[in-house]
PDB file of C-alpha atoms and ligand atoms in Angstrom:
ATOM      1  CA  UNK A   1      17.875   0.562   9.483  1.00 79.00           C
ATOM      2  CA  UNK A   2      17.611   3.644   7.531  1.00 89.00           C
ATOM      3  CA  UNK A   3      13.972   4.342   6.408  1.00 96.00           C
ATOM      4  CA  UNK A   4      13.848   5.916   2.706  1.00 97.00           C
ATOM      5  CA  UNK A   5      11.946   9.107   2.484  1.00 98.00           C
ATOM      6  CA  UNK A   6      10.210   9.672  -0.567  1.00 98.00           C
ATOM      7  CA  UNK A   7       7.781  12.276  -2.371  1.00 98.00           C
ATOM      8  CA  UNK A   8       4.471  11.482  -4.058  1.00 98.00           C
ATOM      9  CA  UNK A   9       5.036  12.397  -7.842  1.00 98.00           C
ATOM     10  CA  UNK A  10       1.247  12.019  -8.752  1.00 97.00           C
ATOM     11  CA  UNK A  11      -2.302  12.584  -7.693  1.00 97.00           C
ATOM     12  CA  UNK A  12      -3.538   9.823  -5.123  1.00 97.00           C
ATOM     13  CA  UNK A  13      -4.791   7.112  -7.273  1.00 96.00           C
ATOM     14  CA  UNK A  14      -7.094   5.366  -4.842  1.00 96.00           C
ATOM     15  CA  UNK A  15      -8.319   5.553  -1.368  1.00 97.00           C
ATOM     16  CA  UNK A  16      -9.152   2.098   0.476  1.00 97.00           C
ATOM     17  CA  UNK A  17     -12.266   1.897   2.165  1.00 95.00           C
ATOM     18  CA  UNK A  18     -10.647   0.078   5.529  1.00 95.00           C
ATOM     19  CA  UNK A  19     -10.434   1.662   8.959  1.00 93.00           C
ATOM     20  CA  UNK A  20      -7.446   4.331   8.287  1.00 94.00           C
ATOM     21  CA  UNK A  21      -8.778   4.953   4.853  1.00 96.00           C
ATOM     22  CA  UNK A  22      -5.193   4.535   3.523  1.00 97.00           C
ATOM     23  CA  UNK A  23      -4.249   6.038   0.194  1.00 98.00           C
ATOM     24  CA  UNK A  24      -2.438   4.759  -2.984  1.00 98.00           C
ATOM     25  CA  UNK A  25       0.099   7.112  -4.234  1.00 98.00           C
ATOM     26  CA  UNK A  26       3.103   6.702  -6.909  1.00 98.00           C
ATOM     27  CA  UNK A  27       6.270   7.822  -5.250  1.00 98.00           C
ATOM     28  CA  UNK A  28       9.602   9.266  -6.477  1.00 97.00           C
ATOM     29  CA  UNK A  29      11.240   5.754  -6.742  1.00 98.00           C
ATOM     30  CA  UNK A  30       8.552   4.954  -9.203  1.00 97.00           C
ATOM     31  CA  UNK A  31       6.865   2.389  -6.905  1.00 98.00           C
ATOM     32  CA  UNK A  32       3.342   2.497  -5.501  1.00 98.00           C
ATOM     33  CA  UNK A  33       2.736   2.871  -1.864  1.00 98.00           C
ATOM     34  CA  UNK A  34      -0.075   2.306   0.583  1.00 98.00           C
ATOM     35  CA  UNK A  35       0.079   5.129   2.971  1.00 98.00           C
ATOM     36  CA  UNK A  36      -1.419   6.061   6.347  1.00 97.00           C
ATOM     37  CA  UNK A  37      -1.284   9.312   7.338  1.00 97.00           C
ATOM     38  CA  UNK A  38      -2.113  11.845  10.372  1.00 96.00           C
ATOM     39  CA  UNK A  39      -5.802  12.361  10.237  1.00 91.00           C
ATOM     40  CA  UNK A  40      -5.945  15.176  12.709  1.00 89.00           C
ATOM     41  CA  UNK A  41      -3.599  17.383  14.595  1.00 84.00           C
ATOM     42  CA  UNK A  42      -4.048  15.427  17.677  1.00 85.00           C
ATOM     43  CA  UNK A  43      -1.146  13.367  18.581  1.00 80.00           C
ATOM     44  CA  UNK A  44      -0.704  10.404  16.144  1.00 93.00           C
ATOM     45  CA  UNK A  45      -0.472   7.520  18.456  1.00 94.00           C
ATOM     46  CA  UNK A  46      -2.170   5.015  15.722  1.00 95.00           C
ATOM     47  CA  UNK A  47       0.622   6.101  13.293  1.00 96.00           C
ATOM     48  CA  UNK A  48       3.290   5.678  15.758  1.00 96.00           C
ATOM     49  CA  UNK A  49       1.900   1.924  16.485  1.00 97.00           C
ATOM     50  CA  UNK A  50       2.139   1.361  12.804  1.00 97.00           C
ATOM     51  CA  UNK A  51       5.496   2.494  12.559  1.00 98.00           C
ATOM     52  CA  UNK A  52       6.586   0.620  15.611  1.00 98.00           C
ATOM     53  CA  UNK A  53       4.955  -2.810  14.512  1.00 98.00           C
ATOM     54  CA  UNK A  54       6.294  -2.638  11.055  1.00 98.00           C
ATOM     55  CA  UNK A  55       9.800  -2.023  12.555  1.00 98.00           C
ATOM     56  CA  UNK A  56       9.506  -4.470  15.120  1.00 98.00           C
ATOM     57  CA  UNK A  57       8.186  -7.429  12.855  1.00 98.00           C
ATOM     58  CA  UNK A  58      11.327  -6.783  10.383  1.00 98.00           C
ATOM     59  CA  UNK A  59      13.157  -8.722  13.254  1.00 98.00           C
ATOM     60  CA  UNK A  60      10.982 -11.472  13.246  1.00 98.00           C
ATOM     61  CA  UNK A  61      11.943 -13.281  10.043  1.00 96.00           C
ATOM     62  CA  UNK A  62       8.241 -12.731   8.924  1.00 98.00           C
ATOM     63  CA  UNK A  63       7.261 -11.226   5.649  1.00 98.00           C
ATOM     64  CA  UNK A  64       5.739  -7.847   5.772  1.00 98.00           C
ATOM     65  CA  UNK A  65       5.909  -5.175   3.059  1.00 98.00           C
ATOM     66  CA  UNK A  66       8.896  -2.584   3.010  1.00 98.00           C
ATOM     67  CA  UNK A  67       7.977   0.597   4.036  1.00 98.00           C
ATOM     68  CA  UNK A  68       9.260   4.155   3.665  1.00 98.00           C
ATOM     69  CA  UNK A  69       8.240   7.745   4.847  1.00 98.00           C
ATOM     70  CA  UNK A  70       6.130   9.401   2.340  1.00 98.00           C
ATOM     71  CA  UNK A  71       5.762  13.326   1.876  1.00 98.00           C
ATOM     72  CA  UNK A  72       2.531  13.553  -0.008  1.00 98.00           C
ATOM     73  CA  UNK A  73       2.194  16.882  -1.982  1.00 97.00           C
ATOM     74  CA  UNK A  74      -0.785  19.043  -0.974  1.00 96.00           C
ATOM     75  CA  UNK A  75      -1.818  19.156  -4.711  1.00 96.00           C
ATOM     76  CA  UNK A  76      -1.866  15.081  -4.788  1.00 97.00           C
ATOM     77  CA  UNK A  77      -4.509  15.003  -2.120  1.00 96.00           C
ATOM     78  CA  UNK A  78      -7.154  17.222  -4.453  1.00 93.00           C
ATOM     79  CA  UNK A  79      -9.382  14.418  -5.513  1.00 88.00           C
ATOM     80  CA  UNK A  80      -9.582  12.908  -2.153  1.00 92.00           C
ATOM     81  CA  UNK A  81     -12.150  14.206   0.411  1.00 88.00           C
ATOM     82  CA  UNK A  82     -10.582  13.173   3.623  1.00 89.00           C
ATOM     83  CA  UNK A  83      -9.052  15.058   6.661  1.00 90.00           C
ATOM     84  CA  UNK A  84      -5.125  14.894   6.782  1.00 89.00           C
ATOM     85  CA  UNK A  85      -2.394  17.050   7.945  1.00 89.00           C
ATOM     86  CA  UNK A  86       1.008  17.890   6.251  1.00 92.00           C
ATOM     87  CA  UNK A  87       2.917  15.715   8.344  1.00 96.00           C
ATOM     88  CA  UNK A  88       4.845  12.771   6.684  1.00 98.00           C
ATOM     89  CA  UNK A  89       2.869   9.648   5.996  1.00 98.00           C
ATOM     90  CA  UNK A  90       4.020   5.775   6.430  1.00 98.00           C
ATOM     91  CA  UNK A  91       3.941   4.070   3.208  1.00 98.00           C
ATOM     92  CA  UNK A  92       3.887   0.179   2.538  1.00 98.00           C
ATOM     93  CA  UNK A  93       5.178  -0.833  -0.996  1.00 98.00           C
ATOM     94  CA  UNK A  94       2.247  -2.090  -3.035  1.00 98.00           C
ATOM     95  CA  UNK A  95       2.781  -5.936  -3.577  1.00 98.00           C
ATOM     96  CA  UNK A  96       1.693  -7.622  -6.865  1.00 97.00           C
ATOM     97  CA  UNK A  97      -0.012 -10.856  -7.063  1.00 97.00           C
ATOM     98  CA  UNK A  98      -1.324 -10.911  -3.628  1.00 98.00           C
ATOM     99  CA  UNK A  99      -4.757 -11.728  -2.546  1.00 97.00           C
ATOM    100  CA  UNK A 100      -6.301 -10.271   1.104  1.00 97.00           C
ATOM    101  CA  UNK A 101      -6.917 -13.597   3.163  1.00 97.00           C
ATOM    102  CA  UNK A 102     -10.731 -13.851   3.575  1.00 96.00           C
ATOM    103  CA  UNK A 103     -13.547 -16.852   3.847  1.00 92.00           C
ATOM    104  CA  UNK A 104     -13.329 -17.042   0.089  1.00 93.00           C
ATOM    105  CA  UNK A 105      -9.471 -16.486  -0.755  1.00 96.00           C
ATOM    106  CA  UNK A 106      -8.677 -18.816   1.882  1.00 96.00           C
ATOM    107  CA  UNK A 107      -9.174 -21.644  -0.631  1.00 95.00           C
ATOM    108  CA  UNK A 108      -6.192 -20.597  -2.567  1.00 95.00           C
ATOM    109  CA  UNK A 109      -3.747 -20.871   0.260  1.00 98.00           C
ATOM    110  CA  UNK A 110      -1.681 -24.135   0.047  1.00 97.00           C
ATOM    111  CA  UNK A 111      -1.760 -26.429   3.306  1.00 96.00           C
ATOM    112  CA  UNK A 112       1.699 -27.333   4.222  1.00 95.00           C
ATOM    113  CA  UNK A 113       3.985 -27.073   7.137  1.00 94.00           C
ATOM    114  CA  UNK A 114       5.819 -23.889   5.837  1.00 96.00           C
ATOM    115  CA  UNK A 115       2.683 -21.896   5.777  1.00 97.00           C
ATOM    116  CA  UNK A 116       1.278 -23.433   9.188  1.00 97.00           C
ATOM    117  CA  UNK A 117       4.699 -22.036  10.573  1.00 97.00           C
ATOM    118  CA  UNK A 118       4.463 -18.668   9.044  1.00 98.00           C
ATOM    119  CA  UNK A 119       1.070 -18.363  10.786  1.00 98.00           C
ATOM    120  CA  UNK A 120       2.077 -19.520  13.958  1.00 98.00           C
ATOM    121  CA  UNK A 121       4.924 -17.202  14.008  1.00 98.00           C
ATOM    122  CA  UNK A 122       2.649 -14.369  12.980  1.00 98.00           C
ATOM    123  CA  UNK A 123       0.308 -15.152  16.110  1.00 98.00           C
ATOM    124  CA  UNK A 124       3.240 -15.313  18.230  1.00 98.00           C
ATOM    125  CA  UNK A 125       4.092 -11.901  17.166  1.00 98.00           C
ATOM    126  CA  UNK A 126       0.696 -10.502  17.613  1.00 98.00           C
ATOM    127  CA  UNK A 127       0.748 -11.987  21.370  1.00 98.00           C
ATOM    128  CA  UNK A 128       4.065 -10.243  21.996  1.00 98.00           C
ATOM    129  CA  UNK A 129       2.888  -7.055  20.391  1.00 98.00           C
ATOM    130  CA  UNK A 130      -0.658  -7.061  21.864  1.00 98.00           C
ATOM    131  CA  UNK A 131      -2.080  -6.603  18.222  1.00 98.00           C
ATOM    132  CA  UNK A 132      -5.931  -6.698  18.803  1.00 96.00           C
ATOM    133  CA  UNK A 133      -6.608  -6.155  14.699  1.00 96.00           C
ATOM    134  CA  UNK A 134      -5.804  -9.516  13.535  1.00 97.00           C
ATOM    135  CA  UNK A 135      -8.971 -11.639  14.010  1.00 96.00           C
ATOM    136  CA  UNK A 136     -11.332 -14.177  12.664  1.00 94.00           C
ATOM    137  CA  UNK A 137     -13.050 -11.512  10.542  1.00 92.00           C
ATOM    138  CA  UNK A 138     -10.147  -9.238   9.717  1.00 96.00           C
ATOM    139  CA  UNK A 139      -6.943 -11.179   9.053  1.00 97.00           C
ATOM    140  CA  UNK A 140      -4.548  -8.130   7.935  1.00 98.00           C
ATOM    141  CA  UNK A 141      -2.922 -11.002   5.935  1.00 98.00           C
ATOM    142  CA  UNK A 142      -2.058 -11.181   2.172  1.00 98.00           C
ATOM    143  CA  UNK A 143      -1.194 -14.276   0.293  1.00 98.00           C
ATOM    144  CA  UNK A 144       1.387 -14.105  -2.158  1.00 98.00           C
ATOM    145  CA  UNK A 145       0.305 -16.234  -4.790  1.00 97.00           C
ATOM    146  CA  UNK A 146       3.614 -16.918  -6.539  1.00 97.00           C
ATOM    147  CA  UNK A 147       5.850 -17.459  -3.709  1.00 98.00           C
ATOM    148  CA  UNK A 148       2.849 -19.328  -1.532  1.00 98.00           C
ATOM    149  CA  UNK A 149       3.554 -17.174   1.560  1.00 98.00           C
ATOM    150  CA  UNK A 150       1.835 -15.232   4.000  1.00 98.00           C
ATOM    151  CA  UNK A 151       2.347 -11.502   4.377  1.00 98.00           C
ATOM    152  CA  UNK A 152       1.562  -9.597   7.374  1.00 98.00           C
ATOM    153  CA  UNK A 153       0.141  -6.233   7.308  1.00 98.00           C
ATOM    154  CA  UNK A 154      -1.377  -3.597   9.442  1.00 98.00           C
ATOM    155  CA  UNK A 155      -0.100  -2.534  12.791  1.00 98.00           C
ATOM    156  CA  UNK A 156      -2.420   0.398  13.848  1.00 96.00           C
ATOM    157  CA  UNK A 157      -4.066  -2.038  16.713  1.00 96.00           C
ATOM    158  CA  UNK A 158      -0.673  -3.041  18.479  1.00 97.00           C
ATOM    159  CA  UNK A 159      -0.673  -2.092  22.264  1.00 97.00           C
ATOM    160  CA  UNK A 160      -4.058  -3.357  22.654  1.00 95.00           C
ATOM    161  CA  UNK A 161      -5.231  -0.749  19.954  1.00 90.00           C
ATOM    162  CA  UNK A 162      -3.184   2.276  20.916  1.00 67.00           C
ATOM    163  CA  UNK A 163      -4.114   3.370  24.467  1.00 71.00           C
ATOM    164  CA  UNK A 164      -0.700   4.330  25.566  1.00 89.00           C
ATOM    165  CA  UNK A 165      -2.076   5.353  29.119  1.00 89.00           C
ATOM    166  CA  UNK A 166      -2.726   1.631  30.435  1.00 92.00           C
ATOM    167  CA  UNK A 167      -0.260  -1.358  30.678  1.00 94.00           C
ATOM    168  CA  UNK A 168      -0.396  -4.064  28.146  1.00 96.00           C
ATOM    169  CA  UNK A 169      -2.932  -6.839  28.614  1.00 97.00           C
ATOM    170  CA  UNK A 170      -2.762 -10.229  27.157  1.00 97.00           C
ATOM    171  CA  UNK A 171      -5.028 -11.159  24.220  1.00 97.00           C
ATOM    172  CA  UNK A 172      -7.917 -13.546  24.525  1.00 96.00           C
ATOM    173  CA  UNK A 173      -8.217 -16.828  22.789  1.00 95.00           C
ATOM    174  CA  UNK A 174     -10.805 -15.207  20.488  1.00 95.00           C
ATOM    175  CA  UNK A 175      -8.754 -11.950  19.835  1.00 94.00           C
ATOM    176  CA  UNK A 176      -6.102 -13.885  18.064  1.00 97.00           C
ATOM    177  CA  UNK A 177      -5.700 -15.255  14.370  1.00 98.00           C
ATOM    178  CA  UNK A 178      -5.504 -18.728  15.878  1.00 97.00           C
ATOM    179  CA  UNK A 179      -9.124 -18.517  16.287  1.00 97.00           C
ATOM    180  CA  UNK A 180      -9.651 -17.639  12.523  1.00 96.00           C
ATOM    181  CA  UNK A 181     -10.548 -19.960   9.424  1.00 96.00           C
ATOM    182  CA  UNK A 182      -7.112 -19.632   8.179  1.00 97.00           C
ATOM    183  CA  UNK A 183      -5.717 -21.576  11.387  1.00 97.00           C
ATOM    184  CA  UNK A 184      -8.337 -24.388  10.867  1.00 96.00           C
ATOM    185  CA  UNK A 185      -7.601 -24.616   7.057  1.00 97.00           C
ATOM    186  CA  UNK A 186      -4.026 -25.060   7.490  1.00 97.00           C
ATOM    187  CA  UNK A 187      -4.409 -27.340  10.663  1.00 95.00           C
ATOM    188  CA  UNK A 188      -7.091 -29.652   8.548  1.00 93.00           C
ATOM    189  CA  UNK A 189      -6.027 -32.946   8.554  1.00 91.00           C
ATOM    190  CA  UNK A 190      -3.002 -32.437  10.965  1.00 94.00           C
ATOM    191  CA  UNK A 191      -2.439 -34.234  13.863  1.00 94.00           C
ATOM    192  CA  UNK A 192      -3.173 -32.058  16.798  1.00 95.00           C
ATOM    193  CA  UNK A 193      -0.271 -33.140  18.989  1.00 95.00           C
ATOM    194  CA  UNK A 194       1.895 -32.225  15.982  1.00 95.00           C
ATOM    195  CA  UNK A 195       0.776 -28.683  15.728  1.00 97.00           C
ATOM    196  CA  UNK A 196       1.375 -28.242  19.422  1.00 97.00           C
ATOM    197  CA  UNK A 197       4.911 -29.737  18.947  1.00 96.00           C
ATOM    198  CA  UNK A 198       5.825 -27.424  16.229  1.00 96.00           C
ATOM    199  CA  UNK A 199       4.344 -24.555  17.999  1.00 97.00           C
ATOM    200  CA  UNK A 200       6.386 -25.522  21.266  1.00 97.00           C
ATOM    201  CA  UNK A 201       9.432 -25.463  19.343  1.00 97.00           C
ATOM    202  CA  UNK A 202       9.394 -21.657  18.575  1.00 98.00           C
ATOM    203  CA  UNK A 203      10.274 -20.736  22.341  1.00 98.00           C
ATOM    204  CA  UNK A 204      13.723 -19.935  21.113  1.00 98.00           C
ATOM    205  CA  UNK A 205      12.306 -18.039  18.163  1.00 98.00           C
ATOM    206  CA  UNK A 206      10.549 -15.711  20.412  1.00 98.00           C
ATOM    207  CA  UNK A 207      13.439 -14.925  22.595  1.00 98.00           C
ATOM    208  CA  UNK A 208      15.941 -14.553  19.845  1.00 98.00           C
ATOM    209  CA  UNK A 209      13.475 -12.159  18.133  1.00 98.00           C
ATOM    210  CA  UNK A 210      12.400 -10.154  20.944  1.00 98.00           C
ATOM    211  CA  UNK A 211      16.232  -9.705  21.514  1.00 98.00           C
ATOM    212  CA  UNK A 212      17.204  -8.418  18.099  1.00 98.00           C
ATOM    213  CA  UNK A 213      13.993  -6.066  18.725  1.00 98.00           C
ATOM    214  CA  UNK A 214      15.338  -4.863  22.097  1.00 98.00           C
ATOM    215  CA  UNK A 215      18.849  -4.184  20.174  1.00 98.00           C
ATOM    216  CA  UNK A 216      17.198  -2.131  17.893  1.00 98.00           C
ATOM    217  CA  UNK A 217      14.733   0.024  20.173  1.00 98.00           C
ATOM    218  CA  UNK A 218      16.436   3.209  20.440  1.00 97.00           C
ATOM    219  CA  UNK A 219      16.876   3.791  16.655  1.00 97.00           C
ATOM    220  CA  UNK A 220      12.867   2.793  16.310  1.00 98.00           C
ATOM    221  CA  UNK A 221      11.950   5.432  18.670  1.00 97.00           C
ATOM    222  CA  UNK A 222      14.209   7.864  17.427  1.00 97.00           C
ATOM    223  CA  UNK A 223      13.033   7.685  13.826  1.00 97.00           C
ATOM    224  CA  UNK A 224       9.614   8.274  14.873  1.00 97.00           C
ATOM    225  CA  UNK A 225       8.804  11.905  13.048  1.00 97.00           C
ATOM    226  CA  UNK A 226       8.394  14.906  15.415  1.00 95.00           C
ATOM    227  CA  UNK A 227       5.582  15.949  13.427  1.00 95.00           C
ATOM    228  CA  UNK A 228       3.412  13.144  14.556  1.00 96.00           C
ATOM    229  CA  UNK A 229       3.501  14.873  17.917  1.00 93.00           C
ATOM    230  CA  UNK A 230       4.186  12.272  20.533  1.00 93.00           C
ATOM    231  CA  UNK A 231       6.111  12.739  23.516  1.00 93.00           C
ATOM    232  CA  UNK A 232       9.094  10.436  23.198  1.00 93.00           C
ATOM    233  CA  UNK A 233       8.701   9.259  26.828  1.00 94.00           C
ATOM    234  CA  UNK A 234       5.275   8.010  26.282  1.00 94.00           C
ATOM    235  CA  UNK A 235       6.475   5.793  23.481  1.00 95.00           C
ATOM    236  CA  UNK A 236       9.606   4.667  25.380  1.00 97.00           C
ATOM    237  CA  UNK A 237       7.471   3.519  28.560  1.00 96.00           C
ATOM    238  CA  UNK A 238       5.116   1.511  26.351  1.00 97.00           C
ATOM    239  CA  UNK A 239       7.848   0.023  24.094  1.00 98.00           C
ATOM    240  CA  UNK A 240       9.828  -1.140  27.084  1.00 98.00           C
ATOM    241  CA  UNK A 241       6.626  -3.030  28.331  1.00 98.00           C
ATOM    242  CA  UNK A 242       7.515  -5.216  25.715  1.00 98.00           C
ATOM    243  CA  UNK A 243      10.867  -6.308  27.087  1.00 98.00           C
ATOM    244  CA  UNK A 244       9.789  -7.080  30.563  1.00 98.00           C
ATOM    245  CA  UNK A 245      10.772 -10.709  31.239  1.00 98.00           C
ATOM    246  CA  UNK A 246       7.347 -11.185  32.827  1.00 98.00           C
ATOM    247  CA  UNK A 247       5.403 -10.087  29.786  1.00 98.00           C
ATOM    248  CA  UNK A 248       7.557 -12.319  27.544  1.00 98.00           C
ATOM    249  CA  UNK A 249       6.747 -15.248  29.727  1.00 98.00           C
ATOM    250  CA  UNK A 250       3.146 -14.769  29.945  1.00 98.00           C
ATOM    251  CA  UNK A 251       2.800 -14.179  26.136  1.00 98.00           C
ATOM    252  CA  UNK A 252       4.697 -17.540  25.813  1.00 98.00           C
ATOM    253  CA  UNK A 253       2.241 -19.197  28.218  1.00 98.00           C
ATOM    254  CA  UNK A 254      -1.005 -17.245  26.697  1.00 98.00           C
ATOM    255  CA  UNK A 255       0.270 -18.360  23.097  1.00 98.00           C
ATOM    256  CA  UNK A 256       0.532 -22.280  24.038  1.00 98.00           C
ATOM    257  CA  UNK A 257      -2.662 -21.912  25.787  1.00 97.00           C
ATOM    258  CA  UNK A 258      -4.872 -20.273  23.152  1.00 97.00           C
ATOM    259  CA  UNK A 259      -3.494 -22.397  20.477  1.00 97.00           C
ATOM    260  CA  UNK A 260      -4.506 -25.303  22.661  1.00 96.00           C
ATOM    261  CA  UNK A 261      -7.828 -23.865  22.836  1.00 94.00           C
ATOM    262  CA  UNK A 262      -8.339 -23.345  19.182  1.00 93.00           C
ATOM    263  CA  UNK A 263      -7.172 -26.622  17.541  1.00 92.00           C
TER     264      UNK A 263
HETATM  265  N1  LIG B   1       1.665  -3.751   0.657  1.00 82.35           N
HETATM  266  C1  LIG B   1       0.140  -3.967   0.240  1.00 82.35           C
HETATM  267  N2  LIG B   1       0.246  -4.548  -1.034  1.00 82.35           N
HETATM  268  C2  LIG B   1      -0.982  -4.563  -1.459  1.00 82.35           C
HETATM  269  N3  LIG B   1      -2.141  -4.583  -0.833  1.00 82.35           N
HETATM  270  C3  LIG B   1      -1.983  -3.953   0.355  1.00 82.35           C
HETATM  271  C4  LIG B   1      -0.798  -3.748   1.019  1.00 82.35           C
HETATM  272  N4  LIG B   1      -0.797  -3.281   2.332  1.00 82.35           N
HETATM  273  C5  LIG B   1      -2.282  -3.049   2.231  1.00 82.35           C
HETATM  274  N5  LIG B   1      -3.225  -3.409   1.198  1.00 82.35           N
HETATM  275  C6  LIG B   1      -4.413  -3.744   0.873  1.00 82.35           C
HETATM  276  O1  LIG B   1      -5.216  -2.405   1.586  1.00 82.35           O
HETATM  277  C7  LIG B   1      -6.100  -2.741   2.560  1.00 82.35           C
HETATM  278  C8  LIG B   1      -6.019  -2.024   3.597  1.00 82.35           C
HETATM  279  O2  LIG B   1      -4.704  -2.027   4.448  1.00 82.35           O
HETATM  280  P1  LIG B   1      -4.608  -2.012   5.794  1.00 82.35           P
HETATM  281  O3  LIG B   1      -3.094  -1.935   6.325  1.00 82.35           O
HETATM  282  O4  LIG B   1      -5.098  -3.355   6.647  1.00 82.35           O
HETATM  283  O5  LIG B   1      -5.232  -0.551   6.471  1.00 82.35           O
HETATM  284  P2  LIG B   1      -6.072  -0.311   7.622  1.00 82.35           P
HETATM  285  O6  LIG B   1      -5.509  -0.013   8.734  1.00 82.35           O
HETATM  286  O7  LIG B   1      -7.269   0.805   7.035  1.00 82.35           O
HETATM  287  O8  LIG B   1      -7.170  -1.538   7.947  1.00 82.35           O
HETATM  288  C9  LIG B   1      -5.598  -4.263   2.614  1.00 82.35           C
HETATM  289  O9  LIG B   1      -6.753  -5.082   3.187  1.00 82.35           O
HETATM  290  C10 LIG B   1      -5.059  -4.775   1.271  1.00 82.35           C
HETATM  291  O10 LIG B   1      -6.261  -5.033   0.645  1.00 82.35           O
HETATM  292 MG1  LIG B   2      -6.571  -3.506   8.078  1.00 82.35          MG
END
């Protein structure tokens, strides 16, 4: 997958208040992008995680915004009081008619089998990639009000929130979106055994999706910008843990157990 390379064409329009303080910029393709950027000259592991997560999920048949590399012109930072470097940023195309999923907007989410399946797939992806940043008080999900579908965002917390120094560990049953109100909302009125049955049928999906990611492993790692300052071997080592068969087996068992605990 060739990742588009864009330039900002205007001053930053907005800075979000969330953890990474992303910025909104209009780019050379005339679209607006929500950009995450290198916030110090130290190695940008969190940005690399963001990039790896965004790439990997594109092989999972889960909706996630399209992304591009964005060169934000130095002059376009003028109104923004934040530390940043000149390294290329990672921008997600800004989606229209979407709502952040939280305790209030959850009421807009239709309850049906299709959306429940989207949530189960997103939860399974998180178990596989050890995403600790999609939880009961921070869904990192958008809801597309027209298409009535969930959109996954924000991968800065994969690999157990970016410590590349330790081996991957399994999420706990309260670290997952399965523990959140959105799961209760979608499960409401459904037979528990039906939900478990639907989840159990995703085993093949896990294996196929991780196979596709494995096939694309090299090109993902090779696309990480050199300016982000991360030794390639550290990234390779971390990414390869995802493909160990014992990890995938444990992910599957843990996913089914945590679902069982939470419904
Ligand atoms: N592609 C997008 N389209 C529309 N809004 C988005 C998009 N990506 C992020 N946002 C908005 O920006 C906020 C912060 O994005 P997020 O990736 O979660 O950043 P952080 O890592 O700082 O938590 C989201 O809660 C959402 O409101
Ligand atoms: Mg977030």
